Amino acid sequence: PKCLRDYLAEPHKCYVGSVVSAYLDTPLFAFQSRFDTDQREGEMDEACRNSEACVSNYAASLTNKMEENLAGKHGYFLDSCERHCFFSNERPVGDASGLTPLQAFASWYDGGAAVYGQAAVPACKQCCHGTSTSNPLLSADALVLCQRHLGMSWADSSCSSQF
């Protein structure tokens, strides 16, 4: 509605996240890569895709748009991995929070910080597969679920037995 009025001649732009995010009323938590492989293919010409400076400028612009449109009641996890729709719940190296994307979402949902992610630029292949716990039953994500949905505390060791 508002977006379509503002982009009457180009309504398709209201499908683009960086455009429509400015019009959102419903709280949203985005999980986005600064170096999204699909976006680079669709939004850059070959010369730009092959230029580290051009790709870094694109990443900086995307970061600024996320900060501009999703600060406040919205939140996001922004990483520096070369990916599109691939999800790994590992901790990316360089994220000051030390949280996985799912933990960051849970924290934001419960009133925590709105912005999470790596500061690594340009795309950092070695930064994208941090260490996550090897036992999924003892992961911090499971403990968040326990705390929120079962009313158990972080210290309650029986929490992991619920999963």
PDB file of C-alpha atoms in Angstrom:
ATOM      1  CA  PRO A   1       0.000   0.000   0.000  1.00  0.00           C
ATOM      2  CA  LYS A   2       2.362   2.818   1.077  1.00  0.00           C
ATOM      3  CA  CYS A   3       5.275   1.300  -0.803  1.00  0.00           C
ATOM      4  CA  LEU A   4       3.139   0.839  -3.909  1.00  0.00           C
ATOM      5  CA  ARG A   5       2.019   4.461  -3.746  1.00  0.00           C
ATOM      6  CA  ASP A   6       5.616   5.617  -3.506  1.00  0.00           C
ATOM      7  CA  TYR A   7       6.776   3.283  -6.291  1.00  0.00           C
ATOM      8  CA  LEU A   8       3.768   3.571  -8.573  1.00  0.00           C
ATOM      9  CA  ALA A   9       5.873   3.412 -11.737  1.00  0.00           C
ATOM     10  CA  GLU A  10       8.044   0.564 -10.380  1.00  0.00           C
ATOM     11  CA  PRO A  11       5.823  -1.608  -8.132  1.00  0.00           C
ATOM     12  CA  HIS A  12       8.224  -4.554  -8.466  1.00  0.00           C
ATOM     13  CA  LYS A  13      10.659  -2.676  -6.217  1.00  0.00           C
ATOM     14  CA  CYS A  14       8.300  -3.333  -3.299  1.00  0.00           C
ATOM     15  CA  TYR A  15       9.495  -6.971  -3.444  1.00  0.00           C
ATOM     16  CA  VAL A  16      13.070  -5.897  -2.727  1.00  0.00           C
ATOM     17  CA  GLY A  17      13.993  -6.159   0.948  1.00  0.00           C
ATOM     18  CA  SER A  18      16.041  -2.971   1.078  1.00  0.00           C
ATOM     19  CA  VAL A  19      13.058  -1.041  -0.301  1.00  0.00           C
ATOM     20  CA  VAL A  20      10.124  -2.655   1.497  1.00  0.00           C
ATOM     21  CA  SER A  21      11.894  -2.791   4.885  1.00  0.00           C
ATOM     22  CA  ALA A  22      11.373   0.955   5.273  1.00  0.00           C
ATOM     23  CA  TYR A  23       7.592   0.342   5.209  1.00  0.00           C
ATOM     24  CA  LEU A  24       7.352  -2.512   7.723  1.00  0.00           C
ATOM     25  CA  ASP A  25       5.140  -2.190  10.769  1.00  0.00           C
ATOM     26  CA  THR A  26       5.415  -5.807  11.907  1.00  0.00           C
ATOM     27  CA  PRO A  27       8.649  -6.529  13.797  1.00  0.00           C
ATOM     28  CA  LEU A  28      11.118  -8.416  11.593  1.00  0.00           C
ATOM     29  CA  PHE A  29      14.430 -10.147  12.256  1.00  0.00           C
ATOM     30  CA  ALA A  30      16.508 -10.562   9.092  1.00  0.00           C
ATOM     31  CA  PHE A  31      19.360 -13.012   8.539  1.00  0.00           C
ATOM     32  CA  GLN A  32      21.390 -11.626   5.644  1.00  0.00           C
ATOM     33  CA  SER A  33      24.815 -11.929   4.058  1.00  0.00           C
ATOM     34  CA  ARG A  34      26.698  -8.826   2.946  1.00  0.00           C
ATOM     35  CA  PHE A  35      28.010 -10.982   0.089  1.00  0.00           C
ATOM     36  CA  ASP A  36      24.819 -12.786  -0.943  1.00  0.00           C
ATOM     37  CA  THR A  37      25.749 -14.710  -4.079  1.00  0.00           C
ATOM     38  CA  ASP A  38      22.311 -14.361  -5.680  1.00  0.00           C
ATOM     39  CA  GLN A  39      22.141 -10.619  -5.077  1.00  0.00           C
ATOM     40  CA  ARG A  40      25.588 -10.151  -6.570  1.00  0.00           C
ATOM     41  CA  GLU A  41      24.547 -12.067  -9.689  1.00  0.00           C
ATOM     42  CA  GLY A  42      21.329 -10.066 -10.052  1.00  0.00           C
ATOM     43  CA  GLU A  43      22.467  -6.604  -9.004  1.00  0.00           C
ATOM     44  CA  MET A  44      26.050  -6.330 -10.288  1.00  0.00           C
ATOM     45  CA  ASP A  45      27.540  -6.526 -13.725  1.00  0.00           C
ATOM     46  CA  GLU A  46      30.478  -8.854 -14.281  1.00  0.00           C
ATOM     47  CA  ALA A  47      33.073  -6.099 -13.879  1.00  0.00           C
ATOM     48  CA  CYS A  48      31.695  -5.183 -10.455  1.00  0.00           C
ATOM     49  CA  ARG A  49      31.420  -8.829  -9.343  1.00  0.00           C
ATOM     50  CA  ASN A  50      35.109  -9.247 -10.146  1.00  0.00           C
ATOM     51  CA  SER A  51      36.216  -6.080  -8.375  1.00  0.00           C
ATOM     52  CA  GLU A  52      36.935  -6.374  -4.654  1.00  0.00           C
ATOM     53  CA  ALA A  53      36.418  -2.612  -4.248  1.00  0.00           C
ATOM     54  CA  CYS A  54      33.031  -2.689  -5.993  1.00  0.00           C
ATOM     55  CA  VAL A  55      31.852  -5.735  -4.008  1.00  0.00           C
ATOM     56  CA  SER A  56      33.043  -4.095  -0.763  1.00  0.00           C
ATOM     57  CA  ASN A  57      31.147  -0.899  -1.652  1.00  0.00           C
ATOM     58  CA  TYR A  58      28.023  -2.980  -2.268  1.00  0.00           C
ATOM     59  CA  ALA A  59      28.479  -4.702   1.106  1.00  0.00           C
ATOM     60  CA  ALA A  60      28.910  -1.342   2.860  1.00  0.00           C
ATOM     61  CA  SER A  61      25.784   0.006   1.161  1.00  0.00           C
ATOM     62  CA  LEU A  62      23.790  -3.084   2.183  1.00  0.00           C
ATOM     63  CA  THR A  63      25.041  -2.718   5.760  1.00  0.00           C
ATOM     64  CA  ASN A  64      23.988   0.946   5.826  1.00  0.00           C
ATOM     65  CA  LYS A  65      20.524   0.080   4.448  1.00  0.00           C
ATOM     66  CA  MET A  66      20.086  -2.614   7.107  1.00  0.00           C
ATOM     67  CA  GLU A  67      21.089  -0.169   9.843  1.00  0.00           C
ATOM     68  CA  GLU A  68      18.865   2.554   8.424  1.00  0.00           C
ATOM     69  CA  ASN A  69      15.741   0.437   7.893  1.00  0.00           C
ATOM     70  CA  LEU A  70      15.933  -2.263  10.551  1.00  0.00           C
ATOM     71  CA  ALA A  71      17.159  -0.456  13.657  1.00  0.00           C
ATOM     72  CA  GLY A  72      14.608   0.001  16.414  1.00  0.00           C
ATOM     73  CA  LYS A  73      11.815  -2.551  16.665  1.00  0.00           C
ATOM     74  CA  HIS A  74      13.362  -4.679  13.932  1.00  0.00           C
ATOM     75  CA  GLY A  75      16.576  -6.639  14.187  1.00  0.00           C
ATOM     76  CA  TYR A  76      19.096  -8.454  12.054  1.00  0.00           C
ATOM     77  CA  PHE A  77      22.055 -10.794  11.902  1.00  0.00           C
ATOM     78  CA  LEU A  78      24.432  -9.690   9.155  1.00  0.00           C
ATOM     79  CA  ASP A  79      27.326 -11.945   8.231  1.00  0.00           C
ATOM     80  CA  SER A  80      30.196 -11.711   5.763  1.00  0.00           C
ATOM     81  CA  CYS A  81      29.813 -15.162   4.238  1.00  0.00           C
ATOM     82  CA  GLU A  82      29.425 -15.849   0.533  1.00  0.00           C
ATOM     83  CA  ARG A  83      26.067 -17.623   0.575  1.00  0.00           C
ATOM     84  CA  HIS A  84      22.435 -17.440  -0.489  1.00  0.00           C
ATOM     85  CA  CYS A  85      19.700 -19.173   1.503  1.00  0.00           C
ATOM     86  CA  PHE A  86      22.293 -21.489   3.040  1.00  0.00           C
ATOM     87  CA  PHE A  87      21.932 -21.683   6.777  1.00  0.00           C
ATOM     88  CA  SER A  88      24.523 -22.896   9.205  1.00  0.00           C
ATOM     89  CA  ASN A  89      23.812 -22.447  12.871  1.00  0.00           C
ATOM     90  CA  GLU A  90      27.488 -22.095  13.683  1.00  0.00           C
ATOM     91  CA  ARG A  91      28.952 -19.047  15.333  1.00  0.00           C
ATOM     92  CA  PRO A  92      30.592 -16.879  12.694  1.00  0.00           C
ATOM     93  CA  VAL A  93      34.094 -15.823  13.629  1.00  0.00           C
ATOM     94  CA  GLY A  94      34.274 -12.136  14.507  1.00  0.00           C
ATOM     95  CA  ASP A  95      30.775 -11.614  15.905  1.00  0.00           C
ATOM     96  CA  ALA A  96      31.272  -9.817  19.207  1.00  0.00           C
ATOM     97  CA  SER A  97      28.096 -11.327  20.698  1.00  0.00           C
ATOM     98  CA  GLY A  98      29.393 -14.893  20.326  1.00  0.00           C
ATOM     99  CA  LEU A  99      25.878 -16.005  19.372  1.00  0.00           C
ATOM    100  CA  THR A 100      24.679 -18.198  16.555  1.00  0.00           C
ATOM    101  CA  PRO A 101      22.032 -16.715  14.235  1.00  0.00           C
ATOM    102  CA  LEU A 102      19.272 -18.632  16.060  1.00  0.00           C
ATOM    103  CA  GLN A 103      20.521 -17.498  19.449  1.00  0.00           C
ATOM    104  CA  ALA A 104      20.625 -13.899  18.208  1.00  0.00           C
ATOM    105  CA  PHE A 105      17.035 -14.200  16.992  1.00  0.00           C
ATOM    106  CA  ALA A 106      15.926 -15.641  20.341  1.00  0.00           C
ATOM    107  CA  SER A 107      17.728 -12.868  22.198  1.00  0.00           C
ATOM    108  CA  TRP A 108      16.146 -10.165  20.003  1.00  0.00           C
ATOM    109  CA  TYR A 109      12.709 -11.780  20.385  1.00  0.00           C
ATOM    110  CA  ASP A 110      13.088 -11.667  24.155  1.00  0.00           C
ATOM    111  CA  GLY A 111      13.986  -7.953  24.098  1.00  0.00           C
ATOM    112  CA  GLY A 112      17.738  -8.198  23.594  1.00  0.00           C
ATOM    113  CA  ALA A 113      19.907  -6.280  21.150  1.00  0.00           C
ATOM    114  CA  ALA A 114      18.700  -5.688  17.605  1.00  0.00           C
ATOM    115  CA  VAL A 115      21.968  -5.948  15.684  1.00  0.00           C
ATOM    116  CA  TYR A 116      24.227  -8.978  15.466  1.00  0.00           C
ATOM    117  CA  GLY A 117      26.861 -10.139  13.032  1.00  0.00           C
ATOM    118  CA  GLN A 118      30.376 -10.049  11.771  1.00  0.00           C
ATOM    119  CA  ALA A 119      32.387  -6.974  11.036  1.00  0.00           C
ATOM    120  CA  ALA A 120      34.561  -8.874   8.531  1.00  0.00           C
ATOM    121  CA  VAL A 121      34.783  -7.223   5.131  1.00  0.00           C
ATOM    122  CA  PRO A 122      35.437  -8.259   2.369  1.00  0.00           C
ATOM    123  CA  ALA A 123      33.965 -11.755   2.189  1.00  0.00           C
ATOM    124  CA  CYS A 124      35.851 -13.872   4.679  1.00  0.00           C
ATOM    125  CA  LYS A 125      35.734 -17.589   3.853  1.00  0.00           C
ATOM    126  CA  GLN A 126      37.657 -18.582   6.983  1.00  0.00           C
ATOM    127  CA  CYS A 127      35.284 -16.496   9.130  1.00  0.00           C
ATOM    128  CA  CYS A 128      32.121 -18.348   8.190  1.00  0.00           C
ATOM    129  CA  HIS A 129      32.382 -21.628  10.014  1.00  0.00           C
ATOM    130  CA  GLY A 130      33.016 -20.959  13.654  1.00  0.00           C
ATOM    131  CA  THR A 131      32.814 -23.495  16.401  1.00  0.00           C
ATOM    132  CA  SER A 132      29.425 -24.665  17.535  1.00  0.00           C
ATOM    133  CA  THR A 133      28.701 -27.155  20.228  1.00  0.00           C
ATOM    134  CA  SER A 134      28.947 -30.759  19.026  1.00  0.00           C
ATOM    135  CA  ASN A 135      26.085 -32.082  21.173  1.00  0.00           C
ATOM    136  CA  PRO A 136      22.793 -30.618  19.919  1.00  0.00           C
ATOM    137  CA  LEU A 137      21.059 -31.584  23.156  1.00  0.00           C
ATOM    138  CA  LEU A 138      23.363 -29.335  25.135  1.00  0.00           C
ATOM    139  CA  SER A 139      23.465 -26.460  22.682  1.00  0.00           C
ATOM    140  CA  ALA A 140      22.643 -22.949  23.809  1.00  0.00           C
ATOM    141  CA  ASP A 141      19.710 -22.992  21.364  1.00  0.00           C
ATOM    142  CA  ALA A 142      18.164 -25.905  23.243  1.00  0.00           C
ATOM    143  CA  LEU A 143      18.753 -24.084  26.525  1.00  0.00           C
ATOM    144  CA  VAL A 144      17.009 -20.993  25.151  1.00  0.00           C
ATOM    145  CA  LEU A 145      14.042 -23.194  24.251  1.00  0.00           C
ATOM    146  CA  CYS A 146      14.049 -24.657  27.750  1.00  0.00           C
ATOM    147  CA  GLN A 147      14.230 -21.289  29.399  1.00  0.00           C
ATOM    148  CA  ARG A 148      11.458 -19.769  27.312  1.00  0.00           C
ATOM    149  CA  HIS A 149       9.032 -22.624  26.818  1.00  0.00           C
ATOM    150  CA  LEU A 150       9.564 -24.967  29.727  1.00  0.00           C
ATOM    151  CA  GLY A 151      10.214 -22.352  32.391  1.00  0.00           C
ATOM    152  CA  MET A 152      13.548 -23.873  33.347  1.00  0.00           C
ATOM    153  CA  SER A 153      16.625 -21.869  34.218  1.00  0.00           C
ATOM    154  CA  TRP A 154      19.942 -21.875  32.373  1.00  0.00           C
ATOM    155  CA  ALA A 155      21.515 -23.785  35.250  1.00  0.00           C
ATOM    156  CA  ASP A 156      18.897 -26.554  35.293  1.00  0.00           C
ATOM    157  CA  SER A 157      20.828 -29.547  33.942  1.00  0.00           C
ATOM    158  CA  SER A 158      17.607 -31.503  33.415  1.00  0.00           C
ATOM    159  CA  CYS A 159      16.684 -29.038  30.687  1.00  0.00           C
ATOM    160  CA  SER A 160      18.694 -30.908  28.045  1.00  0.00           C
ATOM    161  CA  SER A 161      16.922 -34.159  28.859  1.00  0.00           C
ATOM    162  CA  GLN A 162      13.671 -32.605  27.572  1.00  0.00           C
ATOM    163  CA  PHE A 163      14.951 -32.787  23.970  1.00  0.00           C
TER     164      PHE A 163
END
